[in-house]
Coordinates of C-alpha atoms in Angstrom, one line a residue:
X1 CA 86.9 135.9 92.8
X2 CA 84.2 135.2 95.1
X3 CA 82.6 131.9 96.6
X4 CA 80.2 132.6 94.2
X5 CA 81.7 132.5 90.8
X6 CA 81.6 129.5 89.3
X7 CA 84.7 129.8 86.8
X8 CA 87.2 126.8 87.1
X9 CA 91.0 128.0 87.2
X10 CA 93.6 127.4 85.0
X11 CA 95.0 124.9 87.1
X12 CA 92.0 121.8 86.1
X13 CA 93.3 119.6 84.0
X14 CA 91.8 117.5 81.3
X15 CA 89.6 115.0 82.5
X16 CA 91.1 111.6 80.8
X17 CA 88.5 109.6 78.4
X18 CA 87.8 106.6 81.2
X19 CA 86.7 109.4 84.2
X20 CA 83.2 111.2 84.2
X21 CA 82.5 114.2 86.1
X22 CA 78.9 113.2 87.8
X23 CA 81.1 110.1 89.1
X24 CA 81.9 111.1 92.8
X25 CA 84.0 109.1 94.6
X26 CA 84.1 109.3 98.5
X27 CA 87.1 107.6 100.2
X28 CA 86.8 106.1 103.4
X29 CA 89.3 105.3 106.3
X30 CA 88.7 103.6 109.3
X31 CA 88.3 105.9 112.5
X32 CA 87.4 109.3 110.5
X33 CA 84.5 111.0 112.4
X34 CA 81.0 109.8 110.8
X35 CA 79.9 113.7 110.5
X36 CA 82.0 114.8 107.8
X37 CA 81.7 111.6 106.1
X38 CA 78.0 111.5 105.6
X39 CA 78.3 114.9 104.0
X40 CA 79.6 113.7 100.5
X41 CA 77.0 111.0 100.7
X42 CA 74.5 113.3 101.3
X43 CA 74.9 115.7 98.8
X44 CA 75.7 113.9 95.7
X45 CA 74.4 109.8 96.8
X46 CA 71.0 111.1 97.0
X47 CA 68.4 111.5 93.4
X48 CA 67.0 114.8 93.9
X49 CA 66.1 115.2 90.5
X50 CA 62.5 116.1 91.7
X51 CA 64.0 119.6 93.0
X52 CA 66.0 120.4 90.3
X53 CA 68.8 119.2 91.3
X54 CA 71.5 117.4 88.9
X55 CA 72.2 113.5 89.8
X56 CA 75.4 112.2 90.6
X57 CA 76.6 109.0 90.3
X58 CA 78.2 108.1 94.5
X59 CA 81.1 105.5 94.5
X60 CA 82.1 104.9 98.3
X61 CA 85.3 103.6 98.3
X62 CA 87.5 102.0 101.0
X63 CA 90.4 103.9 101.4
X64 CA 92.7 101.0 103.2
X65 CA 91.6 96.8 103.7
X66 CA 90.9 96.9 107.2
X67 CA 87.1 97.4 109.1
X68 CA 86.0 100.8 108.4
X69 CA 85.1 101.3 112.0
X70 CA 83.8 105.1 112.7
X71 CA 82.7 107.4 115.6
X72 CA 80.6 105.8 118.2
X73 CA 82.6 101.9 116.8
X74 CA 80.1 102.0 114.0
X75 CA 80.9 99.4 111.5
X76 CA 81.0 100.1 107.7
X77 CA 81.3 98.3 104.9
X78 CA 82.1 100.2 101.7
X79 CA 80.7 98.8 98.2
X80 CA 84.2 99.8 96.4
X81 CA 88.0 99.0 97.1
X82 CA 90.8 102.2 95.6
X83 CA 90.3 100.9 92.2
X84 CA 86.8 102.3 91.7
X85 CA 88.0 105.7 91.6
X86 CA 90.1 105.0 88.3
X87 CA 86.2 105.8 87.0
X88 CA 85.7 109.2 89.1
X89 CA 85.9 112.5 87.6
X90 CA 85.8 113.5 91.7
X91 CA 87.3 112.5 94.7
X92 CA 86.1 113.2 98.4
X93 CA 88.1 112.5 101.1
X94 CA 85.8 114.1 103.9
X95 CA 88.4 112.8 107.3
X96 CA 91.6 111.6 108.2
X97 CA 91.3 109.6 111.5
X98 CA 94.3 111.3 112.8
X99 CA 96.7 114.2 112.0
X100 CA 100.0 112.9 113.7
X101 CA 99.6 109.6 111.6
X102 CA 100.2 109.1 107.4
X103 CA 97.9 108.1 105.5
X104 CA 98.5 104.2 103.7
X105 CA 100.5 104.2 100.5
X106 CA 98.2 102.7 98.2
X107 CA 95.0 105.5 99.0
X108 CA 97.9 108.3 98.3
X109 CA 99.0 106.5 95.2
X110 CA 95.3 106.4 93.6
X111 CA 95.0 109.8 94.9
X112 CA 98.1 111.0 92.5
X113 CA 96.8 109.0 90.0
X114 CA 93.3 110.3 89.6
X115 CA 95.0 114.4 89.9
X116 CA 96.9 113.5 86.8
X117 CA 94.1 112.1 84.8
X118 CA 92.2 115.5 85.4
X119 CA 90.0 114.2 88.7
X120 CA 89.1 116.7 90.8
X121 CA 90.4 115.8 94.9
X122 CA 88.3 117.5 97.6
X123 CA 90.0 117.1 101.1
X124 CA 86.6 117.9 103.7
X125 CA 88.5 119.0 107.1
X126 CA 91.3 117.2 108.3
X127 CA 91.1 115.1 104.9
X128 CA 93.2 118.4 103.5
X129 CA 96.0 116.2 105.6
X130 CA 96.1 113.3 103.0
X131 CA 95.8 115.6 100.0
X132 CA 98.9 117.2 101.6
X133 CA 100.7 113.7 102.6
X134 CA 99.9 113.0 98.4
X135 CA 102.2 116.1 97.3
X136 CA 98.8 118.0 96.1
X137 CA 98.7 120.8 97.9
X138 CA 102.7 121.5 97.2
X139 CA 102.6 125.5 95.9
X140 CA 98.9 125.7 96.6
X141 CA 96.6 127.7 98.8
X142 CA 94.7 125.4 101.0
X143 CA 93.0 125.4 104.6
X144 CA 91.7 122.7 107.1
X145 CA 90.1 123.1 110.7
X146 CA 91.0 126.4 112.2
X147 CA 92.5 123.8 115.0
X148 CA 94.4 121.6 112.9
X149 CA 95.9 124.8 110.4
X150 CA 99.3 125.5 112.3
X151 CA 100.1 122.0 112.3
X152 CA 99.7 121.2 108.6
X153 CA 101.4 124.2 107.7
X154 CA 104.2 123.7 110.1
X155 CA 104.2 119.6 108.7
X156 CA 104.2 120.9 105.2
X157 CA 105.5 123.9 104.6
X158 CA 105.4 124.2 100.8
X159 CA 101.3 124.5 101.8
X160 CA 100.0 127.9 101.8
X161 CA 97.5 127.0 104.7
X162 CA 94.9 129.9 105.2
X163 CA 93.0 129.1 108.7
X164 CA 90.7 132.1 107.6
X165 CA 88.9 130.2 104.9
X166 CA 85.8 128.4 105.2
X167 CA 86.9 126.8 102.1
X168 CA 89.4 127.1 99.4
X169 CA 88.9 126.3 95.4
X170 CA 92.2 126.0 93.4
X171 CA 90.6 124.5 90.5
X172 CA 91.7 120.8 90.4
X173 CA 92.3 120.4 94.4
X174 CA 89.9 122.1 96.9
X175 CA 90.2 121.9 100.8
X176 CA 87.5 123.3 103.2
X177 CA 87.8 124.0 107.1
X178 CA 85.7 121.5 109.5
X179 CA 82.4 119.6 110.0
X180 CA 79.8 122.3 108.3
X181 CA 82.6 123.9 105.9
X182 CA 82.7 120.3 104.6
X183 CA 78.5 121.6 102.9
X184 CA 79.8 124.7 102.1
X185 CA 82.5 123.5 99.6
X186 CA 80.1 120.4 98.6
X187 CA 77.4 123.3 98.0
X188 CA 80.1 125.0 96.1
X189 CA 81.1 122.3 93.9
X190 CA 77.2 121.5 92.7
X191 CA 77.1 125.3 92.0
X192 CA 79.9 125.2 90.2
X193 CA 79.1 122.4 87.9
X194 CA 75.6 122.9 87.7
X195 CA 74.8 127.1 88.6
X196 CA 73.3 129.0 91.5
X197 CA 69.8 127.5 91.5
X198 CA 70.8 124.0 91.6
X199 CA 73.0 124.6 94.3
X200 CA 70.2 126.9 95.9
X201 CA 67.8 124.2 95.2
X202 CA 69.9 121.4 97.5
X203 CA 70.3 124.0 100.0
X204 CA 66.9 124.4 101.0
X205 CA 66.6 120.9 100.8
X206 CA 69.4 120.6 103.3
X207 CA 68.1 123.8 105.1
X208 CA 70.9 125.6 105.5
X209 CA 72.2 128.5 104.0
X210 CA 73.2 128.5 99.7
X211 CA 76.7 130.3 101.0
X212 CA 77.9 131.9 104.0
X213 CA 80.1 135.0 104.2
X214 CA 82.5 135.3 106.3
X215 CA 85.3 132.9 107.3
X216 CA 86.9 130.6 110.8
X217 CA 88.2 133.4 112.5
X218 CA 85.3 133.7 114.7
X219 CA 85.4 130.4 116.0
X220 CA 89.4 130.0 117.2
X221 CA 90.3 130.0 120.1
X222 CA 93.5 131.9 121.5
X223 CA 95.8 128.2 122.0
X224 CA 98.4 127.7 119.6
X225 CA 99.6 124.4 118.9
X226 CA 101.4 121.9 121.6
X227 CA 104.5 122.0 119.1
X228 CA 105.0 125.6 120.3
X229 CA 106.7 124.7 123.9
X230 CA 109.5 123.5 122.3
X231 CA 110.4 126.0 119.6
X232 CA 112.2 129.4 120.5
X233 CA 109.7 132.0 119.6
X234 CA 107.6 130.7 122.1
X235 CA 109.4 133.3 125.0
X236 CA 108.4 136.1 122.3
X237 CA 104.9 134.5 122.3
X238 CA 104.7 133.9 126.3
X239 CA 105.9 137.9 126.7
X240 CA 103.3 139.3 123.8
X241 CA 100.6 137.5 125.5
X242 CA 101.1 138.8 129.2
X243 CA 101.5 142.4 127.6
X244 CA 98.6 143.0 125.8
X245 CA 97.3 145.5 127.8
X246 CA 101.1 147.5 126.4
X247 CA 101.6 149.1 123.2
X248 CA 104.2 146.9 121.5
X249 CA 104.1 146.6 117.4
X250 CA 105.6 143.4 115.6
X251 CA 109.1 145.1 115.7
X252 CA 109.2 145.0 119.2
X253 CA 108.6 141.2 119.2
X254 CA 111.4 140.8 116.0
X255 CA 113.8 142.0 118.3
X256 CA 113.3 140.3 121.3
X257 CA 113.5 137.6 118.8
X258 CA 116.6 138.5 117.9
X259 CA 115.7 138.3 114.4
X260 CA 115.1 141.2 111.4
X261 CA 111.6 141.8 110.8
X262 CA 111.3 139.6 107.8
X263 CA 113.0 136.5 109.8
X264 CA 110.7 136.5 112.5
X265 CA 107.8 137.1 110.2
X266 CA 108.6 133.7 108.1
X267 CA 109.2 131.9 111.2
X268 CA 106.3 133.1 112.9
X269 CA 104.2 131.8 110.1
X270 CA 105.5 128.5 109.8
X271 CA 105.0 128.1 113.7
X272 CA 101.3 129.6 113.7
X273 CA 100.4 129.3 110.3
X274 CA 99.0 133.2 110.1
X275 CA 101.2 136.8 109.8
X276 CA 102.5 138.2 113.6
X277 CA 100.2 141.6 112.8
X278 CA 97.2 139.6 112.6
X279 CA 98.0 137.4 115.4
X280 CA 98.8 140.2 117.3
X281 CA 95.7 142.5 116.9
X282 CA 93.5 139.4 116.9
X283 CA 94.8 138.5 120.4
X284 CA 93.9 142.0 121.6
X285 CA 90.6 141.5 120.2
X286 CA 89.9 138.6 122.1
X287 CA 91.4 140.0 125.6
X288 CA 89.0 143.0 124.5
X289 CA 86.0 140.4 124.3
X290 CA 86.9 138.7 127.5
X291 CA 87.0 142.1 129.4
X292 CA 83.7 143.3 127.8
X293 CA 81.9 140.1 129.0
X294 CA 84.0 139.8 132.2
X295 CA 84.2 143.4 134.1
X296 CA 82.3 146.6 134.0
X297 CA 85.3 148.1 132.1
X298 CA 84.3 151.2 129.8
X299 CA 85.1 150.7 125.9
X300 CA 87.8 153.5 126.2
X301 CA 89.0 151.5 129.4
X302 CA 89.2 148.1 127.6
X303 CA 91.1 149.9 124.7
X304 CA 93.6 150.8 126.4
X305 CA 94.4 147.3 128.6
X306 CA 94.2 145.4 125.3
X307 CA 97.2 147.6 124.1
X308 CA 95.1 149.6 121.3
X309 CA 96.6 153.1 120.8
X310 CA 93.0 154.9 120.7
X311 CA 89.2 153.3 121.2
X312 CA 88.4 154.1 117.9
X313 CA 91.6 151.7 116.6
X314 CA 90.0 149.3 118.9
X315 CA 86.0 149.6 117.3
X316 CA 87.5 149.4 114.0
X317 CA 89.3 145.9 114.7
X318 CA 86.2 144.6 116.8
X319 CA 83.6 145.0 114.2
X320 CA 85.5 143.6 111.8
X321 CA 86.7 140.6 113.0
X322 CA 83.1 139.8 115.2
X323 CA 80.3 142.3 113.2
X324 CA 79.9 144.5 116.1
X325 CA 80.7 147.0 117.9
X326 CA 82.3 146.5 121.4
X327 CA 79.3 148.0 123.5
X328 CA 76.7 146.0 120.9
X329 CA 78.8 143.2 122.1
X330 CA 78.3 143.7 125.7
X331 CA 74.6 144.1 125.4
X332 CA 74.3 141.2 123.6
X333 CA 76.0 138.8 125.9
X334 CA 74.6 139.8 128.9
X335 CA 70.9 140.1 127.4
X336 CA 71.9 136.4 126.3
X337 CA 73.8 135.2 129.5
X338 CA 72.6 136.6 132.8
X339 CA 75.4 138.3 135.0
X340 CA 77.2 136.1 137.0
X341 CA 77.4 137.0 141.2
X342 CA 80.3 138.5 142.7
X343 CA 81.3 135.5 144.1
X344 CA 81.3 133.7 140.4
X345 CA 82.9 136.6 138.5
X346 CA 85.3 134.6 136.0
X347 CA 89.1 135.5 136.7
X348 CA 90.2 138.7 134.9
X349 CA 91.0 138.3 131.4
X350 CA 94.8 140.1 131.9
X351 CA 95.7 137.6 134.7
X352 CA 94.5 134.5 132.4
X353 CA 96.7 136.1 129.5
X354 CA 99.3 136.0 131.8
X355 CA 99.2 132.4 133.3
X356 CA 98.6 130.9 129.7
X357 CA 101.9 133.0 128.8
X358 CA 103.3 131.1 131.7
X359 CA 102.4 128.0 130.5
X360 CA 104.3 128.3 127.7
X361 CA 107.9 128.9 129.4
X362 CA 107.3 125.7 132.0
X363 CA 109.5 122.8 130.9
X364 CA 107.6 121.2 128.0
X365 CA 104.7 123.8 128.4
X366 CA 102.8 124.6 125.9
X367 CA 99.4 127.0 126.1
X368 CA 96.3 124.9 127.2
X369 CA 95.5 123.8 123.2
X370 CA 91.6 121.8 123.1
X371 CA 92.7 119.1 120.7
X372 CA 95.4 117.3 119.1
X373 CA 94.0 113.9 120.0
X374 CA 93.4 111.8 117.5
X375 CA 90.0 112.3 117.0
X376 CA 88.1 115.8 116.9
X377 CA 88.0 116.2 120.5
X378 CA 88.8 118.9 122.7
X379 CA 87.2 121.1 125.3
X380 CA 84.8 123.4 124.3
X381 CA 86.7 127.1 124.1
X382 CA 84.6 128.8 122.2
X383 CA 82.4 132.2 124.2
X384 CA 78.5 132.4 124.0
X385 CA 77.8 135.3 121.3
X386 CA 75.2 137.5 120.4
X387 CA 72.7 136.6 118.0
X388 CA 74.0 139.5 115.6
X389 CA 76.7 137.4 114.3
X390 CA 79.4 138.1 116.7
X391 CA 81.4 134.5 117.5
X392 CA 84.5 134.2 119.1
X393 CA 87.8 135.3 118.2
X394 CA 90.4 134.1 115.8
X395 CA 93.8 133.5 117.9
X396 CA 95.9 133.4 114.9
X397 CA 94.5 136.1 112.5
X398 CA 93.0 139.1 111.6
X399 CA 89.6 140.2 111.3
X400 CA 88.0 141.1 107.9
X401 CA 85.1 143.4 106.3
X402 CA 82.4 141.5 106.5
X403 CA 79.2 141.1 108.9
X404 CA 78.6 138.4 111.5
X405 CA 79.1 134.9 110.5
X406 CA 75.8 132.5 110.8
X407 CA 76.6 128.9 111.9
X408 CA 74.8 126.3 111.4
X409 CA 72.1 126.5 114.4
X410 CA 75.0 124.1 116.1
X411 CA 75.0 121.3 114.0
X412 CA 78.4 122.0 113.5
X413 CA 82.0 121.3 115.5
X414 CA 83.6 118.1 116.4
X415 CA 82.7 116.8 120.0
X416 CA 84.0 119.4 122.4
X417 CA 83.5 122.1 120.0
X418 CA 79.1 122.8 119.6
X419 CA 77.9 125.1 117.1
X420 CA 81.8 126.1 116.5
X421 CA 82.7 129.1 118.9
X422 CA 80.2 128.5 121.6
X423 CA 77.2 129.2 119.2
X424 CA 74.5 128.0 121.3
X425 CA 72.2 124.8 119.6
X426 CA 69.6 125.4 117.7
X427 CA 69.8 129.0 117.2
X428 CA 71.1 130.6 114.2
X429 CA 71.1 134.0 113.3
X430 CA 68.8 135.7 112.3
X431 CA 70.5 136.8 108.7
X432 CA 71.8 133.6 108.8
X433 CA 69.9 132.8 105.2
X434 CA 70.9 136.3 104.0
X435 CA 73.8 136.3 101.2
X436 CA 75.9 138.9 101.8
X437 CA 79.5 138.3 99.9
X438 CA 79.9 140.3 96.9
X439 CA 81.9 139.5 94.0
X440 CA 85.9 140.3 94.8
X441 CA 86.9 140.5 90.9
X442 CA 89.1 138.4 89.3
X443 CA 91.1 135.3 91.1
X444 CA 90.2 132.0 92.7
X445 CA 87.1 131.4 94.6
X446 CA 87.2 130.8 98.0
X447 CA 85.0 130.7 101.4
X448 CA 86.0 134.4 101.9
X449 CA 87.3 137.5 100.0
X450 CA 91.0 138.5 100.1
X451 CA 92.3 141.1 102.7
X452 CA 94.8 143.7 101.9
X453 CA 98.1 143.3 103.7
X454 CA 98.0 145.5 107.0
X455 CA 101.1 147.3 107.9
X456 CA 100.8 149.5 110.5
X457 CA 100.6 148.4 114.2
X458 CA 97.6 148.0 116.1

């Protein structure tokens, strides 16, 4: 089904007689990023009846007793402790301060308690880590930030962690990716209770888009996470990376493994969170994209250092994981970002491919990764891209069928990470206000449609 359906699975469960469902509760830790917190609070603390819009009621809860101190060492106090959300038909939590550390009891405890009186738990970003650490997700589909995805899947493997989704809607638990995702589910949640024009209604009031198509895959960058160094597939992942410009398929990596097929594909899952064959022809996307704006290759060149068998094989993949096709590409960037001189010509993208590789086989070495601090920090990794829709390329996945993916005119990413991808400020696309997703047929909702399994190699 698609984002925009607004049937409720069979997994909700009776709301209990106590709970109301225009009672949101938004809970609250110390050190969680003030971005996706205000979010919540935006969208259902604020009466705007006047635009047709359906009022919630906004409990903001504090989520542990300690100084709710936030990004910049903002102070806040929150008007409600864990037990207002015994009343809440909804919980929010839009952050968790940090990925490597669990959550407090008590928060977790309410948590389980309000999913088995029928509330319905929204984890905004990294806040899918608390919903995890709670035993909700257990069985479920679910995503986070593109950045964060390997590591919750790896943490909990009982999570079926999609990094592709922009947001996910199983019905009584709903997790979206990071910062801007965070309105796209909150947009989805006032649509489903309440239809398409309220929710269309709060969007212009917002101004930004009602729904995006698309997914994250255009923002990743090519790092996997730090935990990689140390695990044994990370020689098959060093090697696959230095010979993208060969023609290898996922069986060739299996057996250098030293594992059947099926093996490696499980394990390489649980390490990156996403199938070998999409991480695979997604990395020779990206090397593609890196020659295109880096050298004066030709397209049937490119194809064949990124390891694709023929340059139509390699058009097909690039327009459908950036909206474009590789010589649209090109123009694009360079009409956007003037050529650089000889003398500042970035390195080539095949020696970069092989010195990350590199890293990964040095004691302890794990690929260059832009975050895993505490808070959403990080280098930005993403690449300028053209205003067509084009952004930069998944790591860990495949592409999918649809167009370019607007932003947000770079509101969006955690510090380090503008616009998501490199998206420059304060210009979104053109179509960014152009829905484009159509229905997918039966099934859950969720921030993108469903791809068939690919088989064949790239």
């Amino acid at each position: 089904m698609s984002q925009d359906s607004t049937t409720v699975p069979e997994t909700s469960r009776k709301l209990s007689g106590r709970r109301r469902r225009e009672i949101v509760a938004v809970l609250l830790f110390s050190g969680g990023p003030i971005f996706e917190s205000s979010i919540p609070l935006s969208v259902f603390g604020i009466d705007r009846q006047d635009a047709g819009v359906p009022r919630y009621r906004l409990l903001v809860c504090a989520g542990e007793d300690v100084p709710l101190r936030t990004t910049g060492g903002l102070e806040l106090t929150a008007p409600y402790g864990l037990e207002a959300l015994s009343r809440a038909g909804t919980v929010v939590v839009p952050a968790w301060r940090s990925i490597t550390q669990p959550p407090p009891a008590a928060a977790l405890d309410a948590l389980r308690r309000a999913h088995e009186e029928g509330a319905r738990i929204v984890g905004l970003c990294t806040g899918a880590f608390v919903l995890a650490a709670a035993g909700l997700l257990d069985g479920r589909p679910a995503t986070t930030h593109w950045m964060y995805a390997p590591t919750l899947a790896k943490r909990y493997p009982s999570v079926h962690v999609d990094p592709r989704e922009l947001f996910v809607d199983d019905g009584d638990v709903l997790t979206s990716a990071g910062t801007a995702a965070g309105i796209d589910l909150c947009l989805h949640i006032v649509r489903t209770d309440h239809g398409a024009d309220a929710a269309g209604a709060l969007a212009r009031r917002l101004v930004v888009p009602p729904r995006r198509s698309g997914g994250q895959e255009r923002y990743l960058d090519r790092s996997l996470p730090e935990e990689i160094g140390a695990d044994p597939l990370a020689e098959v992942v060093a090697w696959a990376l230095e010979h993208l410009h060969e023609q290898f398929d996922v069986e060739a990596l299996a057996a250098r493994a030293y594992m059947s097929r099926r093996t490696f594909d499980r394990r390489f899952r649980t390490l990156t969170g996403s199938a070998p064959l999409q991480w695979l022809i997604t990395q020779r996307v990206l090397q593609a994209q890196r020659l295109l704006e880096t050298s004066d290759y030709s397209v049937d060149e490119v194809a064949g250092r990124c390891g694709f068998r023929s340059p139509v094989a390699l058009r097909g993949h690039f327009r459908r994981q950036l909206g474009s096709s590789p010589a649209a590409y090109r123009a694009a960037y360079r009409a956007r970002r003037p050529q650089a001189g000889a003398g500042d010509r970035p390195e080539p993208a095949e020696q970069r491919g092989q010195e990350a590789g590199a890293a990964l086989r040095r004691p302890g070495g794990a690929l260059p990764h832009p975050a895993h601090p505490q808070q959403h920090g990080g280098p930005a990794t993403g690449s300028p891209v053209p205003s067509h829709g084009g952004h930069g390329a998944h790591p860990g996945l495949g592409g999918h069928p649809l167009g370019g993916h607007p932003g947000y005119g770079g509101l969006g990413g955690h510090p380090g990470h503008p616009g998501h991808g490199g998206q420059e400020a304060g210009k979104p696309d053109s179509d960014a206000y152009a829905p484009r997703l159509p229905e997918q047929g039966p099934g859950r909702p969720s921030g993108r449609p469903t791809l068939p399994g690919q088989r064949s190699a790239p």
